[in-house]
């Protein structure tokens, strides 16, 4: 245990069982799932309610100690990495489901409720929530809200933030505020856009730089009564991208709960392993894999329209991919459980960006170039369909033990190329800090808001480049 | 990355790849996923302390820091590493196949090698190495003198659940299984779990010698930890080992052993079945034998309905019996047991049975405070059924 006067002082303020200062206990808080270098937290505190959060924030402000908020720590961008030391605010004791309000169509949760626990509670009632990330078994709702989650629900609902009816937030000075209609104690959560500007949005994807979320109101949705999968193959990426734009333009995402776009390497790998009898040259270059859900007649109609639209764009059904991979991944829930297989090979980076559909072919081309240029790493993509555009991850697999130092500048080069071609950082955290600073007007406004809400800069220093 | 420990930390070095592959996803800390039957993960975090130093990823992080030359407080590290039930649920849920429980055991071994094993672990080591009383379980049991199969009780049975081992012997004999009771035959499983690898290896060598001298070619094992150590791939060149559970179940299924309900003590209509972690989780190497299904099938054949717990068998949270937990943290271990009993009680089970003698002994102690009663599976069978040779024996 390290002697430290401010930690001793903090220890006087919080229940002993909620403060962790042994080095062995703090080692788990040094990293998240990103390739952002480890930080060295000096203490971790695990408050059990919003008052406890406020107590820690007031102390941190008074003593000018950095605070890094943490849920499961399974994000891909380093937001939870305490690279300036200080306090890790471990939110995992705030894991309750506060209220399931069927009448209002929303559920209010504490931030560290795990998606798996929330879905388990909602399922018997016939409900679900809009966005569920692939880390859902262990991932927390608060982490997902703070870092722009995506995954199941992205085609139908776009982003995690679009599913938020309002928040309760503790600000850097310990003040507690509710956003949206819940600013009125009499009204409570039911409407996000009211009173004035959308203050909820200040805290979405903010990686706790603006405040610490202590309650989240999420919209409820009926579980779809009928589900099925559909895979469509395209001869090249421009025709696949044109199909995606047309699909979104025709609002054919209404009954699409998940969609992924696979490039040639993934197609050859999956089909080649399961069906070596199929000649490689007959496989499509791009696959759009969709998980449809809704009322059966609606799904029937959408499926037929999607197939027709694919044919209009030079594509067709690609049932083999569905049979050998996609259907089982979705129906057996291996997507969540297997961590999408991303990390099975080795540690990897997921450099996550948003991009318009028409940029996708250029990204695929660039990934091929990186494969040729950086042969010491294995490259892949993870592209998730949204209601508009796509969220795309460029994935680089590396051996952390032997390639750590060498891979860091490669990530920088790749991210620079991605932003230059019009990919926009999606997961915030620290990994895209330089890119965020490269949007000067945006960054200036962000900084001014930060200065107002957290003038001492105690909340998540380094996140979002702040 | 500096890898100072490659030459100096051999037990950790055996899991070097894990240190640099763990994605820090937090599944081993806690997870809930209904479709897979995952309903929380780590008993130590749930019932002892939420400090991540006790978690699977915490063990990996500590091992990596040590491996890279960090100076960690050995007493603090030992307290964390030895406060693990070694149930293996962290390995069961890990989406990418990491082995945090084995890393915890590697930490134990490194610490033990350096004289940092805690007092409770040293007491358990001394008890595991003492032969006193270990013979008692087989007193008066007559087997087949020339049988090539030896029945081994396991440490837990010979020390804690003597009646369970003797019940297993009687069931095997009633089923016409040619067998000899082998007293005083530890394999080193308990010592290996505690990190005393040299002592475990010595016990294992003693067992081999003992079996050779006795002319035993195959062993049938009652103890779950023993079976996992011997048959689960942890012990190289182990003699063939079968579970008594499998032997008894197949004897019933094939008509060699007839179990008829006793009129003076008929079986309950339903019981909770607790899957011992050693027999169930892949970390212990026996998951492929599906022994939980064997037990359930046996009970179903006997007309007993099994009350299932909240989680799927492979993901059940440990009752706190193993890994030295009852000695390391008795209050936390009791809370772990209480949680499991309450879970079964809430689902309507008045009796919980298990094929794990360590689990049975530990749960029995907690059951004294109320809730469902607890019985070892073989004792349960003899309590409620008359065991007779079946017609298939001729």
PDB file of C-alpha atoms in Angstrom, chain A residues 131-295:
ATOM      1  CA  UNK A 131     -29.033  -1.244 -28.792  1.00  0.00           C
ATOM      2  CA  UNK A 132     -27.086  -4.157 -27.327  1.00  0.00           C
ATOM      3  CA  UNK A 133     -23.328  -4.299 -27.905  1.00  0.00           C
ATOM      4  CA  UNK A 134     -21.442  -7.527 -28.473  1.00  0.00           C
ATOM      5  CA  UNK A 135     -19.860  -7.231 -25.031  1.00  0.00           C
ATOM      6  CA  UNK A 136     -23.364  -7.422 -23.569  1.00  0.00           C
ATOM      7  CA  UNK A 137     -22.922 -10.304 -21.142  1.00  0.00           C
ATOM      8  CA  UNK A 138     -20.388  -8.353 -19.109  1.00  0.00           C
ATOM      9  CA  UNK A 139     -20.647  -4.840 -20.524  1.00  0.00           C
ATOM     10  CA  UNK A 140     -22.502  -2.145 -18.632  1.00  0.00           C
ATOM     11  CA  UNK A 141     -25.197   0.143 -19.951  1.00  0.00           C
ATOM     12  CA  UNK A 142     -23.399   3.163 -18.539  1.00  0.00           C
ATOM     13  CA  UNK A 143     -20.202   2.308 -20.341  1.00  0.00           C
ATOM     14  CA  UNK A 144     -22.125   1.867 -23.571  1.00  0.00           C
ATOM     15  CA  UNK A 145     -23.886   5.205 -23.172  1.00  0.00           C
ATOM     16  CA  UNK A 146     -20.623   6.950 -22.323  1.00  0.00           C
ATOM     17  CA  UNK A 147     -18.823   5.500 -25.308  1.00  0.00           C
ATOM     18  CA  UNK A 148     -21.403   5.318 -28.109  1.00  0.00           C
ATOM     19  CA  UNK A 149     -22.242   1.626 -28.203  1.00  0.00           C
ATOM     20  CA  UNK A 150     -23.422  -0.143 -31.323  1.00  0.00           C
ATOM     21  CA  UNK A 151     -24.413  -3.655 -32.247  1.00  0.00           C
ATOM     22  CA  UNK A 152     -27.807  -5.284 -32.240  1.00  0.00           C
ATOM     23  CA  UNK A 153     -30.374  -2.615 -33.002  1.00  0.00           C
ATOM     24  CA  UNK A 154     -28.042  -0.338 -34.959  1.00  0.00           C
ATOM     25  CA  UNK A 155     -29.878  -0.723 -38.304  1.00  0.00           C
ATOM     26  CA  UNK A 156     -33.247  -0.132 -36.710  1.00  0.00           C
ATOM     27  CA  UNK A 157     -32.308   2.482 -34.128  1.00  0.00           C
ATOM     28  CA  UNK A 158     -28.911   3.897 -35.255  1.00  0.00           C
ATOM     29  CA  UNK A 159     -26.968   4.522 -32.021  1.00  0.00           C
ATOM     30  CA  UNK A 160     -27.125   4.022 -28.278  1.00  0.00           C
ATOM     31  CA  UNK A 161     -27.742   7.708 -27.760  1.00  0.00           C
ATOM     32  CA  UNK A 162     -30.908   7.565 -29.842  1.00  0.00           C
ATOM     33  CA  UNK A 163     -32.356   5.182 -27.273  1.00  0.00           C
ATOM     34  CA  UNK A 164     -31.922   7.465 -24.296  1.00  0.00           C
ATOM     35  CA  UNK A 165     -34.954   9.219 -22.829  1.00  0.00           C
ATOM     36  CA  UNK A 166     -32.920  11.064 -20.199  1.00  0.00           C
ATOM     37  CA  UNK A 167     -30.127  10.819 -17.673  1.00  0.00           C
ATOM     38  CA  UNK A 168     -29.256  11.575 -14.116  1.00  0.00           C
ATOM     39  CA  UNK A 169     -25.735  12.954 -13.936  1.00  0.00           C
ATOM     40  CA  UNK A 170     -23.429  14.054 -11.154  1.00  0.00           C
ATOM     41  CA  UNK A 171     -21.327  16.999 -12.280  1.00  0.00           C
ATOM     42  CA  UNK A 172     -17.728  17.659 -11.388  1.00  0.00           C
ATOM     43  CA  UNK A 173     -18.730  19.873  -8.462  1.00  0.00           C
ATOM     44  CA  UNK A 174     -20.987  17.189  -7.044  1.00  0.00           C
ATOM     45  CA  UNK A 175     -24.242  18.740  -8.217  1.00  0.00           C
ATOM     46  CA  UNK A 176     -26.836  16.293  -9.467  1.00  0.00           C
ATOM     47  CA  UNK A 177     -28.957  17.025 -12.549  1.00  0.00           C
ATOM     48  CA  UNK A 178     -31.625  15.191 -14.508  1.00  0.00           C
ATOM     49  CA  UNK A 179     -32.024  15.819 -18.201  1.00  0.00           C
ATOM     50  CA  UNK A 180     -35.033  15.853 -20.499  1.00  0.00           C
ATOM     51  CA  UNK A 181     -38.478  15.740 -18.926  1.00  0.00           C
ATOM     52  CA  UNK A 182     -37.005  14.329 -15.722  1.00  0.00           C
ATOM     53  CA  UNK A 183     -35.694  17.819 -14.945  1.00  0.00           C
ATOM     54  CA  UNK A 184     -39.236  18.120 -13.643  1.00  0.00           C
ATOM     55  CA  UNK A 185     -39.525  15.977 -10.542  1.00  0.00           C
ATOM     56  CA  UNK A 186     -43.272  15.907 -11.101  1.00  0.00           C
ATOM     57  CA  UNK A 187     -42.963  14.571 -14.635  1.00  0.00           C
ATOM     58  CA  UNK A 188     -40.030  12.161 -14.445  1.00  0.00           C
ATOM     59  CA  UNK A 189     -38.514  10.414 -17.440  1.00  0.00           C
ATOM     60  CA  UNK A 190     -40.659  10.216 -20.558  1.00  0.00           C
ATOM     61  CA  UNK A 191     -39.400  12.804 -23.074  1.00  0.00           C
ATOM     62  CA  UNK A 192     -35.860  13.689 -24.030  1.00  0.00           C
ATOM     63  CA  UNK A 193     -36.450  16.742 -26.204  1.00  0.00           C
ATOM     64  CA  UNK A 194     -38.200  19.356 -24.108  1.00  0.00           C
ATOM     65  CA  UNK A 195     -37.599  22.471 -22.027  1.00  0.00           C
ATOM     66  CA  UNK A 196     -34.652  23.647 -24.123  1.00  0.00           C
ATOM     67  CA  UNK A 197     -31.545  22.287 -25.796  1.00  0.00           C
ATOM     68  CA  UNK A 198     -30.809  18.578 -25.579  1.00  0.00           C
ATOM     69  CA  UNK A 199     -28.586  18.521 -22.505  1.00  0.00           C
ATOM     70  CA  UNK A 200     -28.733  14.718 -22.486  1.00  0.00           C
ATOM     71  CA  UNK A 201     -26.506  14.732 -25.542  1.00  0.00           C
ATOM     72  CA  UNK A 202     -23.716  16.460 -23.636  1.00  0.00           C
ATOM     73  CA  UNK A 203     -23.036  13.270 -21.741  1.00  0.00           C
ATOM     74  CA  UNK A 204     -23.474  10.691 -24.520  1.00  0.00           C
ATOM     75  CA  UNK A 205     -20.198   9.490 -25.933  1.00  0.00           C
ATOM     76  CA  UNK A 206     -18.458  11.911 -23.603  1.00  0.00           C
ATOM     77  CA  UNK A 207     -16.504   9.233 -21.719  1.00  0.00           C
ATOM     78  CA  UNK A 208     -17.419  10.937 -18.452  1.00  0.00           C
ATOM     79  CA  UNK A 209     -15.543  14.117 -19.295  1.00  0.00           C
ATOM     80  CA  UNK A 210     -18.653  16.219 -18.655  1.00  0.00           C
ATOM     81  CA  UNK A 211     -20.179  14.393 -15.701  1.00  0.00           C
ATOM     82  CA  UNK A 212     -20.779  10.978 -14.208  1.00  0.00           C
ATOM     83  CA  UNK A 213     -23.971   9.222 -15.273  1.00  0.00           C
ATOM     84  CA  UNK A 214     -25.846   7.687 -12.352  1.00  0.00           C
ATOM     85  CA  UNK A 215     -29.206   6.850 -13.946  1.00  0.00           C
ATOM     86  CA  UNK A 216     -30.248   6.107 -17.515  1.00  0.00           C
ATOM     87  CA  UNK A 217     -33.749   5.979 -18.970  1.00  0.00           C
ATOM     88  CA  UNK A 218     -33.899   3.737 -22.039  1.00  0.00           C
ATOM     89  CA  UNK A 219     -36.758   3.226 -24.458  1.00  0.00           C
ATOM     90  CA  UNK A 220     -38.386  -0.198 -24.384  1.00  0.00           C
ATOM     91  CA  UNK A 221     -39.281  -2.157 -27.520  1.00  0.00           C
ATOM     92  CA  UNK A 222     -41.389  -5.245 -28.006  1.00  0.00           C
ATOM     93  CA  UNK A 223     -39.420  -8.389 -28.646  1.00  0.00           C
ATOM     94  CA  UNK A 224     -39.950  -9.252 -32.308  1.00  0.00           C
ATOM     95  CA  UNK A 225     -42.419 -12.080 -32.754  1.00  0.00           C
ATOM     96  CA  UNK A 226     -40.693 -13.467 -35.825  1.00  0.00           C
ATOM     97  CA  UNK A 227     -36.959 -13.521 -36.557  1.00  0.00           C
ATOM     98  CA  UNK A 228     -34.913 -14.792 -39.470  1.00  0.00           C
ATOM     99  CA  UNK A 229     -31.593 -14.145 -41.133  1.00  0.00           C
ATOM    100  CA  UNK A 230     -30.800 -13.210 -44.699  1.00  0.00           C
ATOM    101  CA  UNK A 231     -27.426 -13.022 -46.430  1.00  0.00           C
ATOM    102  CA  UNK A 232     -26.893 -11.194 -49.705  1.00  0.00           C
ATOM    103  CA  UNK A 233     -23.782 -11.419 -51.848  1.00  0.00           C
ATOM    104  CA  UNK A 234     -22.381  -8.766 -54.196  1.00  0.00           C
ATOM    105  CA  UNK A 235     -19.713  -9.033 -56.868  1.00  0.00           C
ATOM    106  CA  UNK A 236     -17.778  -5.999 -55.656  1.00  0.00           C
ATOM    107  CA  UNK A 237     -17.788  -3.462 -52.863  1.00  0.00           C
ATOM    108  CA  UNK A 238     -19.223  -0.520 -54.887  1.00  0.00           C
ATOM    109  CA  UNK A 239     -22.345  -2.541 -55.742  1.00  0.00           C
ATOM    110  CA  UNK A 240     -22.626  -3.647 -52.098  1.00  0.00           C
ATOM    111  CA  UNK A 241     -22.268  -0.062 -50.879  1.00  0.00           C
ATOM    112  CA  UNK A 242     -24.839   1.169 -53.406  1.00  0.00           C
ATOM    113  CA  UNK A 243     -27.241  -1.486 -52.147  1.00  0.00           C
ATOM    114  CA  UNK A 244     -26.759  -0.314 -48.566  1.00  0.00           C
ATOM    115  CA  UNK A 245     -27.530   3.283 -49.524  1.00  0.00           C
ATOM    116  CA  UNK A 246     -30.615   2.176 -51.415  1.00  0.00           C
ATOM    117  CA  UNK A 247     -31.726  -0.037 -48.535  1.00  0.00           C
ATOM    118  CA  UNK A 248     -31.448   2.833 -46.089  1.00  0.00           C
ATOM    119  CA  UNK A 249     -33.123   5.228 -48.499  1.00  0.00           C
ATOM    120  CA  UNK A 250     -36.065   2.858 -48.827  1.00  0.00           C
ATOM    121  CA  UNK A 251     -36.327   2.563 -45.012  1.00  0.00           C
ATOM    122  CA  UNK A 252     -35.745  -1.170 -45.274  1.00  0.00           C
ATOM    123  CA  UNK A 253     -33.964  -1.052 -41.944  1.00  0.00           C
ATOM    124  CA  UNK A 254     -37.246  -0.880 -40.012  1.00  0.00           C
ATOM    125  CA  UNK A 255     -37.292  -4.609 -39.336  1.00  0.00           C
ATOM    126  CA  UNK A 256     -33.544  -5.137 -39.412  1.00  0.00           C
ATOM    127  CA  UNK A 257     -32.167  -5.656 -35.904  1.00  0.00           C
ATOM    128  CA  UNK A 258     -28.625  -6.368 -36.932  1.00  0.00           C
ATOM    129  CA  UNK A 259     -26.615  -6.061 -40.085  1.00  0.00           C
ATOM    130  CA  UNK A 260     -22.986  -6.750 -40.822  1.00  0.00           C
ATOM    131  CA  UNK A 261     -20.955  -6.277 -43.957  1.00  0.00           C
ATOM    132  CA  UNK A 262     -18.241  -8.822 -44.676  1.00  0.00           C
ATOM    133  CA  UNK A 263     -15.403  -8.341 -47.096  1.00  0.00           C
ATOM    134  CA  UNK A 264     -13.766 -10.954 -49.266  1.00  0.00           C
ATOM    135  CA  UNK A 265     -11.269 -12.218 -46.712  1.00  0.00           C
ATOM    136  CA  UNK A 266     -13.936 -13.035 -44.165  1.00  0.00           C
ATOM    137  CA  UNK A 267     -16.157 -14.667 -46.800  1.00  0.00           C
ATOM    138  CA  UNK A 268     -13.403 -16.868 -48.137  1.00  0.00           C
ATOM    139  CA  UNK A 269     -12.353 -17.776 -44.608  1.00  0.00           C
ATOM    140  CA  UNK A 270     -15.806 -18.739 -43.370  1.00  0.00           C
ATOM    141  CA  UNK A 271     -17.073 -20.483 -46.484  1.00  0.00           C
ATOM    142  CA  UNK A 272     -13.723 -22.005 -47.390  1.00  0.00           C
ATOM    143  CA  UNK A 273     -13.451 -23.670 -43.992  1.00  0.00           C
ATOM    144  CA  UNK A 274     -16.950 -25.113 -44.013  1.00  0.00           C
ATOM    145  CA  UNK A 275     -17.489 -25.737 -47.729  1.00  0.00           C
ATOM    146  CA  UNK A 276     -14.168 -26.322 -49.486  1.00  0.00           C
ATOM    147  CA  UNK A 277     -16.142 -27.810 -52.383  1.00  0.00           C
ATOM    148  CA  UNK A 278     -17.336 -24.356 -53.418  1.00  0.00           C
ATOM    149  CA  UNK A 279     -14.855 -22.782 -55.860  1.00  0.00           C
ATOM    150  CA  UNK A 280     -13.366 -19.658 -54.365  1.00  0.00           C
ATOM    151  CA  UNK A 281     -13.800 -17.682 -57.576  1.00  0.00           C
ATOM    152  CA  UNK A 282     -17.574 -18.149 -57.407  1.00  0.00           C
ATOM    153  CA  UNK A 283     -17.847 -16.454 -54.020  1.00  0.00           C
ATOM    154  CA  UNK A 284     -19.051 -12.862 -53.859  1.00  0.00           C
ATOM    155  CA  UNK A 285     -16.650 -10.091 -52.889  1.00  0.00           C
ATOM    156  CA  UNK A 286     -18.993  -8.561 -50.325  1.00  0.00           C
ATOM    157  CA  UNK A 287     -21.713 -10.030 -48.142  1.00  0.00           C
ATOM    158  CA  UNK A 288     -24.466  -8.079 -46.411  1.00  0.00           C
ATOM    159  CA  UNK A 289     -25.795 -10.256 -43.583  1.00  0.00           C
ATOM    160  CA  UNK A 290     -29.050  -9.199 -41.976  1.00  0.00           C
ATOM    161  CA  UNK A 291     -31.016 -10.282 -38.914  1.00  0.00           C
ATOM    162  CA  UNK A 292     -34.645  -9.451 -39.535  1.00  0.00           C
ATOM    163  CA  UNK A 293     -37.250  -9.274 -36.813  1.00  0.00           C
ATOM    164  CA  UNK A 294     -40.809  -8.074 -36.518  1.00  0.00           C
ATOM    165  CA  UNK A 295     -44.288  -9.210 -37.334  1.00  0.00           C
TER     166      UNK A 295
END
